[in-house]
mmCIF file of C-alpha atoms in Angstrom:
data_model
loop_
_atom_site.group_PDB
_atom_site.id
_atom_site.type_symbol
_atom_site.label_atom_id
_atom_site.label_comp_id
_atom_site.label_asym_id
_atom_site.label_seq_id
_atom_site.Cartn_x
_atom_site.Cartn_y
_atom_site.Cartn_z
ATOM 1 C CA MET A 1 19.055 -11.274 -17.969
ATOM 2 C CA ILE A 2 21.094 -9.328 -15.700
ATOM 3 C CA ILE A 3 23.761 -6.914 -16.112
ATOM 4 C CA ASP A 4 25.793 -5.111 -13.609
ATOM 5 C CA LEU A 5 27.773 -1.652 -13.712
ATOM 6 C CA SER A 6 29.747 -0.832 -11.493
ATOM 7 C CA ASP A 7 31.098 2.572 -9.833
ATOM 8 C CA THR A 8 28.723 3.796 -12.936
ATOM 9 C CA THR A 9 26.945 6.903 -13.773
ATOM 10 C CA VAL A 10 23.566 7.833 -14.464
ATOM 11 C CA SER A 11 24.241 8.663 -17.979
ATOM 12 C CA GLN A 12 25.976 5.133 -18.490
ATOM 13 C CA VAL A 13 22.978 3.322 -17.172
ATOM 14 C CA ALA A 14 20.772 5.087 -19.408
ATOM 15 C CA LYS A 15 22.658 4.321 -22.479
ATOM 16 C CA GLN A 16 23.150 0.640 -21.362
ATOM 17 C CA LEU A 17 19.215 0.819 -21.374
ATOM 18 C CA GLU A 18 19.522 2.022 -24.783
ATOM 19 C CA LYS A 19 21.913 -0.750 -25.842
ATOM 20 C CA VAL A 20 19.598 -3.197 -24.297
ATOM 21 C CA ARG A 21 16.398 -1.866 -26.144
ATOM 22 C CA GLU A 22 18.383 -1.775 -29.718
ATOM 23 C CA ASP A 23 20.029 -5.283 -29.230
ATOM 24 C CA GLY A 24 16.514 -7.048 -28.688
ATOM 25 C CA GLY A 25 16.314 -7.737 -25.417
ATOM 26 C CA ALA A 26 13.499 -5.445 -23.555
ATOM 27 C CA VAL A 27 11.978 -2.827 -25.366
ATOM 28 C CA ALA A 28 10.143 0.281 -24.295
ATOM 29 C CA LEU A 29 6.687 0.491 -25.907
ATOM 30 C CA GLY A 30 3.871 -0.849 -23.935
ATOM 31 C CA ARG A 31 5.242 0.626 -20.977
ATOM 32 C CA VAL A 32 2.636 2.676 -19.045
ATOM 33 C CA LEU A 33 4.250 4.325 -15.959
ATOM 34 C CA THR A 34 7.650 4.267 -13.865
ATOM 35 C CA LEU A 35 7.806 2.911 -10.264
ATOM 36 C CA ILE A 36 10.829 4.555 -8.334
ATOM 37 C CA ILE A 37 11.114 1.780 -5.193
ATOM 38 C CA ALA A 38 12.783 4.283 -1.880
ATOM 39 C CA ALA A 39 14.132 1.112 -0.137
ATOM 40 C CA GLY A 40 16.563 -0.020 2.499
ATOM 41 C CA SER A 41 18.465 -2.973 1.512
ATOM 42 C CA GLY A 42 16.984 -5.485 3.651
ATOM 43 C CA VAL A 43 13.713 -5.055 1.840
ATOM 44 C CA ALA A 44 14.534 -4.205 -1.605
ATOM 45 C CA GLU A 45 14.604 -7.534 -3.650
ATOM 46 C CA ALA A 46 11.595 -8.447 -1.758
ATOM 47 C CA ALA A 47 9.786 -5.005 -3.004
ATOM 48 C CA ILE A 48 11.551 -6.032 -6.376
ATOM 49 C CA VAL A 49 9.895 -9.287 -6.599
ATOM 50 C CA ALA A 50 6.343 -8.199 -5.696
ATOM 51 C CA ALA A 51 6.863 -5.082 -8.201
ATOM 52 C CA ASN A 52 7.498 -8.007 -10.401
ATOM 53 C CA ASP A 53 4.690 -9.947 -10.168
ATOM 54 C CA ALA A 54 2.598 -6.591 -10.852
ATOM 55 C CA SER A 55 3.734 -5.496 -14.147
ATOM 56 C CA ARG A 56 1.993 -8.470 -15.689
ATOM 57 C CA GLU A 57 -1.059 -6.100 -15.169
ATOM 58 C CA HIS A 58 1.009 -2.715 -15.070
ATOM 59 C CA PRO A 59 3.821 -2.726 -17.849
ATOM 60 C CA MET A 60 6.607 -0.486 -16.247
ATOM 61 C CA ARG A 61 10.176 0.631 -15.559
ATOM 62 C CA VAL A 62 10.843 0.171 -12.034
ATOM 63 C CA ILE A 63 13.503 2.370 -10.310
ATOM 64 C CA VAL A 64 14.934 0.937 -7.346
ATOM 65 C CA VAL A 65 16.782 3.682 -5.389
ATOM 66 C CA THR A 66 18.959 2.415 -2.026
ATOM 67 C CA THR A 67 21.629 4.395 -0.489
ATOM 68 C CA THR A 68 23.982 3.763 2.485
ATOM 69 C CA GLU A 69 27.371 5.048 3.870
ATOM 70 C CA GLY A 70 30.739 4.561 2.219
ATOM 71 C CA THR A 71 32.755 6.313 -0.457
ATOM 72 C CA ALA A 72 30.683 8.134 -2.894
ATOM 73 C CA ARG A 73 29.938 5.547 -5.988
ATOM 74 C CA LEU A 74 27.367 4.446 -7.709
ATOM 75 C CA ASP A 75 26.545 0.811 -8.785
ATOM 76 C CA ALA A 76 24.208 -0.046 -10.996
ATOM 77 C CA GLN A 77 21.935 -3.575 -12.082
ATOM 78 C CA ILE A 78 19.816 -3.409 -14.995
ATOM 79 C CA ARG A 79 17.255 -6.872 -15.019
ATOM 80 C CA VAL A 80 15.200 -7.497 -17.852
ATOM 81 C CA GLY A 81 13.386 -10.336 -19.850
ATOM 82 C CA GLY A 82 12.677 -12.954 -17.005
ATOM 83 C CA ASP A 83 14.134 -11.201 -14.285
ATOM 84 C CA ALA A 84 12.321 -8.331 -14.530
ATOM 85 C CA GLY A 85 8.669 -9.962 -15.414
ATOM 86 C CA ALA A 86 6.786 -7.567 -18.081
ATOM 87 C CA SER A 87 9.426 -4.710 -16.082
ATOM 88 C CA GLU A 88 12.622 -2.852 -16.931
ATOM 89 C CA VAL A 89 14.383 -2.679 -13.216
ATOM 90 C CA VAL A 90 17.219 -1.304 -12.969
ATOM 91 C CA VAL A 91 18.689 -1.055 -9.284
ATOM 92 C CA LEU A 92 20.672 1.900 -8.144
ATOM 93 C CA ARG A 93 22.810 1.260 -4.997
ATOM 94 C CA ALA A 94 24.142 4.428 -3.836
ATOM 95 C CA TYR A 95 27.018 5.587 -1.653
ATOM 96 C CA GLY A 96 28.042 8.484 0.705
ATOM 97 C CA ASP A 97 28.107 11.702 -1.179
ATOM 98 C CA ALA A 98 26.658 9.658 -4.365
ATOM 99 C CA ALA A 99 23.526 9.324 -2.336
ATOM 100 C CA SER A 100 23.031 12.937 -1.296
ATOM 101 C CA ASN A 101 20.556 13.640 -4.120
ATOM 102 C CA ALA A 102 17.961 11.053 -5.009
ATOM 103 C CA GLU A 103 16.348 13.095 -7.158
ATOM 104 C CA SER A 104 19.635 13.465 -9.659
ATOM 105 C CA LEU A 105 19.919 9.831 -9.492
ATOM 106 C CA VAL A 106 16.482 8.919 -11.230
ATOM 107 C CA THR A 107 15.433 12.026 -13.876
ATOM 108 C CA GLY A 108 17.482 10.616 -16.523
ATOM 109 C CA LEU A 109 16.181 7.636 -16.239
ATOM 110 C CA LEU A 110 12.119 7.965 -15.718
ATOM 111 C CA LEU A 111 9.825 6.885 -18.768
ATOM 112 C CA PRO A 112 9.003 9.657 -21.247
ATOM 113 C CA ASP A 113 5.388 11.717 -20.770
ATOM 114 C CA ALA A 114 4.425 8.558 -18.546
ATOM 115 C CA PRO A 115 3.557 8.747 -14.788
ATOM 116 C CA VAL A 116 5.499 8.436 -12.377
ATOM 117 C CA VAL A 117 5.101 6.887 -9.166
ATOM 118 C CA VAL A 118 6.780 6.382 -5.710
ATOM 119 C CA TRP A 119 6.817 3.689 -3.063
ATOM 120 C CA TRP A 120 7.939 3.722 0.450
ATOM 121 C CA PRO A 121 8.043 -0.222 1.392
ATOM 122 C CA ASP A 122 9.429 0.508 4.343
ATOM 123 C CA GLU A 123 10.476 3.561 5.868
ATOM 124 C CA ALA A 124 8.736 6.631 4.209
ATOM 125 C CA PRO A 125 9.765 10.070 4.756
ATOM 126 C CA THR A 126 8.014 12.720 7.148
ATOM 127 C CA ASP A 127 6.161 14.499 4.261
ATOM 128 C CA ALA A 128 6.110 12.293 1.310
ATOM 129 C CA ALA A 129 4.473 14.659 -0.736
ATOM 130 C CA ALA A 130 7.568 17.560 0.079
ATOM 131 C CA SER A 131 10.432 15.263 -0.378
ATOM 132 C CA PRO A 132 12.455 15.074 -3.184
ATOM 133 C CA LEU A 133 11.203 11.722 -5.274
ATOM 134 C CA GLY A 134 7.463 12.220 -4.070
ATOM 135 C CA ARG A 135 7.590 16.104 -5.401
ATOM 136 C CA MET A 136 8.105 14.206 -9.324
ATOM 137 C CA ALA A 137 5.144 11.461 -8.826
ATOM 138 C CA GLN A 138 1.163 11.565 -9.429
ATOM 139 C CA ARG A 139 0.827 9.115 -6.853
ATOM 140 C CA ARG A 140 2.711 8.236 -3.722
ATOM 141 C CA ILE A 141 2.762 4.948 -1.528
ATOM 142 C CA THR A 142 3.423 4.283 2.293
ATOM 143 C CA ASP A 143 2.551 1.579 4.592
ATOM 144 C CA ALA A 144 1.771 2.221 7.598
ATOM 145 C CA ALA A 145 1.924 -1.186 8.632
ATOM 146 C CA THR A 146 5.543 -0.865 8.667
ATOM 147 C CA THR A 147 6.143 1.305 11.733
ATOM 148 C CA THR A 148 6.400 0.923 15.074
ATOM 149 C CA ASP A 149 3.577 3.175 16.676
ATOM 150 C CA VAL A 150 0.738 2.706 14.158
ATOM 151 C CA ARG A 151 -1.435 5.591 15.948
ATOM 152 C CA ASP A 152 1.272 8.368 15.837
ATOM 153 C CA ARG A 153 2.172 6.934 12.010
ATOM 154 C CA LEU A 154 -1.516 7.757 10.624
ATOM 155 C CA SER A 155 -1.495 10.910 12.597
ATOM 156 C CA LEU A 156 1.398 11.946 10.822
ATOM 157 C CA LEU A 157 -0.466 10.955 7.508
ATOM 158 C CA GLY A 158 -3.239 12.922 7.755
ATOM 159 C CA ARG A 159 -1.087 16.232 8.994
ATOM 160 C CA THR A 160 0.831 16.157 6.045
ATOM 161 C CA HIS A 161 -1.405 14.364 3.522
ATOM 162 C CA SER A 162 -1.446 16.088 -0.234
ATOM 163 C CA PRO A 163 -3.984 14.478 -3.336
ATOM 164 C CA GLY A 164 -2.038 11.524 -4.623
ATOM 165 C CA ASP A 165 -1.073 9.952 -1.473
ATOM 166 C CA THR A 166 -2.112 6.929 -0.531
ATOM 167 C CA ASP A 167 -1.050 4.118 2.151
ATOM 168 C CA LEU A 168 -1.039 0.192 1.707
ATOM 169 C CA ALA A 169 -2.665 -0.084 5.393
ATOM 170 C CA TRP A 170 -6.080 1.280 3.393
ATOM 171 C CA THR A 171 -5.297 -1.062 0.210
ATOM 172 C CA ARG A 172 -5.157 -3.860 2.676
ATOM 173 C CA LEU A 173 -9.385 -3.007 3.586
ATOM 174 C CA THR A 174 -10.763 -3.310 0.157
ATOM 175 C CA HIS A 175 -12.559 -6.657 0.441
ATOM 176 C CA TRP A 176 -14.004 -5.636 3.787
ATOM 177 C CA ARG A 177 -15.405 -2.526 2.709
ATOM 178 C CA GLU A 178 -16.607 -4.174 -0.076
ATOM 179 C CA GLN A 179 -18.204 -7.371 1.965
ATOM 180 C CA LEU A 180 -19.832 -4.799 4.171
ATOM 181 C CA ALA A 181 -21.172 -2.640 1.505
ATOM 182 C CA ALA A 182 -22.657 -5.735 -0.001
ATOM 183 C CA VAL A 183 -24.344 -6.425 3.616
ATOM 184 C CA LEU A 184 -25.643 -3.198 4.062
ATOM 185 C CA ASP A 185 -27.107 -2.986 0.635
ATOM 186 C CA GLN A 186 -29.709 -6.000 0.945
ATOM 187 C CA PRO A 187 -32.699 -6.036 3.177
ATOM 188 C CA PRO A 188 -33.596 -5.411 5.701
ATOM 189 C CA PHE A 189 -32.477 -1.943 5.151
ATOM 190 C CA GLU A 190 -32.584 -0.927 8.321
ATOM 191 C CA PRO A 191 -30.291 1.925 9.921
ATOM 192 C CA VAL A 192 -26.766 0.971 11.968
ATOM 193 C CA THR A 193 -27.074 2.129 15.075
ATOM 194 C CA ALA A 194 -23.136 1.455 16.261
ATOM 195 C CA VAL A 195 -20.157 -0.737 15.462
ATOM 196 C CA GLU A 196 -17.779 -2.151 16.673
ATOM 197 C CA VAL A 197 -14.297 -2.733 15.169
ATOM 198 C CA ARG A 198 -11.422 -5.524 16.661
ATOM 199 C CA GLY A 199 -8.114 -6.219 15.169
ATOM 200 C CA ALA A 200 -4.407 -7.353 15.484
ATOM 201 C CA ALA A 201 -2.256 -4.112 17.980
ATOM 202 C CA ALA A 202 0.214 -3.433 14.772
ATOM 203 C CA SER A 203 -2.867 -3.024 12.101
ATOM 204 C CA PRO A 204 -2.975 -0.282 11.009
ATOM 205 C CA SER A 205 -6.114 -1.248 8.611
ATOM 206 C CA THR A 206 -7.924 -1.313 11.915
ATOM 207 C CA ALA A 207 -8.073 2.166 12.752
ATOM 208 C CA LEU A 208 -8.710 3.282 9.349
ATOM 209 C CA LEU A 209 -11.623 0.606 8.744
ATOM 210 C CA ALA A 210 -13.059 2.359 12.196
ATOM 211 C CA ALA A 211 -12.558 6.170 10.901
ATOM 212 C CA TRP A 212 -14.247 4.930 7.147
ATOM 213 C CA LEU A 213 -17.386 2.921 9.198
ATOM 214 C CA GLN A 214 -17.774 6.396 11.495
ATOM 215 C CA MET A 215 -17.795 8.633 8.012
ATOM 216 C CA ALA A 216 -19.617 6.488 5.945
ATOM 217 C CA LEU A 217 -22.655 5.609 8.344
ATOM 218 C CA ASP A 218 -22.288 8.756 10.927
ATOM 219 C CA VAL A 219 -22.505 6.664 14.062
ATOM 220 C CA PRO A 220 -20.543 6.119 17.106
ATOM 221 C CA VAL A 221 -17.867 3.305 16.656
ATOM 222 C CA SER A 222 -16.032 1.235 19.007
ATOM 223 C CA TRP A 223 -12.675 0.027 18.141
ATOM 224 C CA SER A 224 -9.655 -2.493 20.056
ATOM 225 C CA TYR A 225 -6.583 -3.255 19.300
ATOM 226 C CA GLU A 226 -5.556 -6.805 20.894
ATOM 227 C CA HIS A 227 -2.763 -9.122 21.349
ATOM 228 C CA PRO A 228 -2.803 -11.382 17.554
ATOM 229 C CA ASP A 229 -3.003 -14.989 17.406
ATOM 230 C CA ASP A 230 -0.102 -16.430 16.030
ATOM 231 C CA TRP A 231 -1.961 -16.552 12.213
ATOM 232 C CA GLN A 232 -3.751 -12.895 12.716
ATOM 233 C CA GLU A 233 -2.261 -9.648 12.148
ATOM 234 C CA GLY A 234 -5.145 -7.259 10.635
ATOM 235 C CA ILE A 235 -8.401 -7.150 11.400
ATOM 236 C CA LYS A 236 -10.344 -9.574 13.539
ATOM 237 C CA SER A 237 -13.681 -8.566 13.256
ATOM 238 C CA VAL A 238 -16.704 -5.706 12.280
ATOM 239 C CA ARG A 239 -20.275 -5.863 14.688
ATOM 240 C CA LEU A 240 -23.045 -3.527 13.089
ATOM 241 C CA SER A 241 -25.259 -2.998 15.323
ATOM 242 C CA ARG A 242 -29.386 -2.278 14.134
ATOM 243 C CA ALA A 243 -32.834 -2.647 15.378
ATOM 244 C CA SER A 244 -33.228 -6.831 13.943
ATOM 245 C CA GLY A 245 -29.900 -7.413 16.050
ATOM 246 C CA ASP A 246 -25.611 -7.591 15.199
ATOM 247 C CA ILE A 247 -24.310 -8.522 11.824
ATOM 248 C CA LEU A 248 -20.871 -10.404 12.647
ATOM 249 C CA LEU A 249 -17.750 -10.421 9.939
ATOM 250 C CA GLU A 250 -15.280 -11.980 11.708
ATOM 251 C CA ARG A 251 -12.115 -13.546 11.003
ATOM 252 C CA PRO A 252 -11.131 -17.180 12.666
ATOM 253 C CA SER A 253 -8.366 -17.953 10.607
ATOM 254 C CA ALA A 254 -6.276 -16.307 8.428
ATOM 255 C CA ALA A 255 -8.112 -17.237 5.549
ATOM 256 C CA VAL A 256 -11.760 -17.472 5.780
ATOM 257 C CA ALA A 257 -13.801 -14.910 7.668
ATOM 258 C CA ILE A 258 -17.887 -15.912 8.928
ATOM 259 C CA LEU A 259 -20.567 -13.752 8.438
ATOM 260 C CA THR A 260 -23.145 -14.006 10.663
ATOM 261 C CA GLN A 261 -26.649 -12.288 10.275
ATOM 262 C CA PRO A 262 -30.482 -12.572 12.091
ATOM 263 C CA GLY A 263 -32.955 -14.772 11.043
ATOM 264 C CA GLN A 264 -29.834 -16.294 8.178
ATOM 265 C CA PRO A 265 -27.185 -19.625 8.526
ATOM 266 C CA ASP A 266 -23.569 -18.405 9.204
ATOM 267 C CA HIS A 267 -21.515 -17.988 5.458
ATOM 268 C CA GLU A 268 -18.124 -18.985 5.662
ATOM 269 C CA LEU A 269 -16.069 -16.322 3.085
ATOM 270 C CA HIS A 270 -12.813 -16.714 1.402
ATOM 271 C CA LEU A 271 -10.780 -13.050 3.055
ATOM 272 C CA PRO A 272 -6.904 -14.075 3.471
ATOM 273 C CA ARG A 273 -4.803 -10.936 4.528
ATOM 274 C CA ARG A 274 -4.025 -9.116 1.263
ATOM 275 C CA THR A 275 -0.145 -9.572 -0.080
ATOM 276 C CA VAL A 276 1.973 -6.503 -0.666
ATOM 277 C CA ARG A 277 1.880 -7.633 -5.019
ATOM 278 C CA GLU A 278 -1.984 -7.502 -4.608
ATOM 279 C CA CYS A 279 -2.241 -4.131 -2.666
ATOM 280 C CA LEU A 280 0.368 -2.734 -4.946
ATOM 281 C CA ALA A 281 -1.105 -3.648 -8.144
ATOM 282 C CA GLU A 282 -4.955 -2.003 -7.279
ATOM 283 C CA GLU A 283 -2.889 1.098 -6.520
ATOM 284 C CA LEU A 284 -1.680 0.841 -9.839
ATOM 285 C CA ARG A 285 -4.956 0.897 -11.521
ATOM 286 C CA ARG A 286 -5.816 4.286 -10.679
ATOM 287 C CA LEU A 287 -3.317 7.610 -10.834
ATOM 288 C CA ASP A 288 -5.737 10.247 -10.359
ATOM 289 C CA ALA A 289 -6.282 10.661 -6.452
ATOM 290 C CA ASP A 290 -7.687 8.344 -3.758
ATOM 291 C CA LEU A 291 -10.255 11.106 -2.314
ATOM 292 C CA LEU A 292 -11.680 8.118 0.162
ATOM 293 C CA TYR A 293 -8.839 7.623 1.555
ATOM 294 C CA GLY A 294 -7.880 11.332 1.847
ATOM 295 C CA ARG A 295 -11.409 11.792 3.686
ATOM 296 C CA VAL A 296 -10.170 9.039 6.030
ATOM 297 C CA ILE A 297 -6.924 9.561 6.689
ATOM 298 C CA THR A 298 -7.751 13.816 7.532
ATOM 299 C CA GLU A 299 -11.363 13.859 8.180
ATOM 300 C CA GLY A 300 -12.383 10.547 9.514
ATOM 301 C CA TRP A 301 -8.597 9.886 11.360
ATOM 302 C CA SER A 302 -9.239 12.732 13.509
ATOM 303 C CA HIS A 303 -12.946 12.350 15.070
ATOM 304 C CA LEU A 304 -11.964 8.810 15.720
ATOM 305 C CA GLY A 305 -11.770 8.698 19.727
ATOM 306 C CA PRO A 306 -8.759 6.491 21.393
ATOM 307 C CA PRO A 307 -9.036 2.193 21.346
ATOM 308 C CA GLU A 308 -10.389 1.408 24.132
ATOM 309 C CA ARG A 309 -7.610 -1.330 24.852
ATOM 310 C CA GLY A 310 -4.051 -0.802 24.561
ATOM 311 C CA GLU A 311 -1.255 -3.299 23.744
#
């Protein structure tokens, strides 16, 4: 069910939500958090689809805030039932001066006594934790992959990092980190002497993986950005050098990786690029600070040398 409210107020939107619940169209009980999506109009619908999918694991209220120029006005839309997954979705389109105070737009719509998470699926503020929406949230989610200059964005994230910040470029690394940790947890238990990471030019995950490996293994790490193949947008390969030979985890196609180890047959692994929905759902599983990400984006990134090749 979709309810449109034109030239409205936050108070009227809240009253309509209450009426929907009273009429049996939606139930607030069981909602575990409020997710605020601050998105440009061009990506708002895709972000809602990802949030709706993630809500099947994390029932929540989703508040989408888009702002644009024009005569001061607030339009809203309430989506429940089949149009909202396991969520209640409130879309706020603020025009002109009505968009000047994002915090006041959402305060009256937050679930009582529930954590708040803010997600910027495209352009994020310079300092997420200090922004009007970020100050309200326990967790703040950005995505460095949406920026044009990856290295500048990662440096900014490191300088402005506060506990509770995270980035989907880091979340996309979960399966890579799991696979590499599993390999190193098997004999022979030799120290890694050098690491090489390769990835596409627009992939901030490449740099974050290199920074994590340098921190975790305390060895030199070389990394390079390369022109992507037709399918490739993320990491291409990781090579770990040990006395008995190199371990190579390489992704030659969009969904498959090949693990090569000395004295063993090659193993084919399912390792596709993770979807936004998967990454968002993972981030919503924990509402405490991601301490490892904090160390990687601050200490790890600042100590990582420059890539061997630019674009």
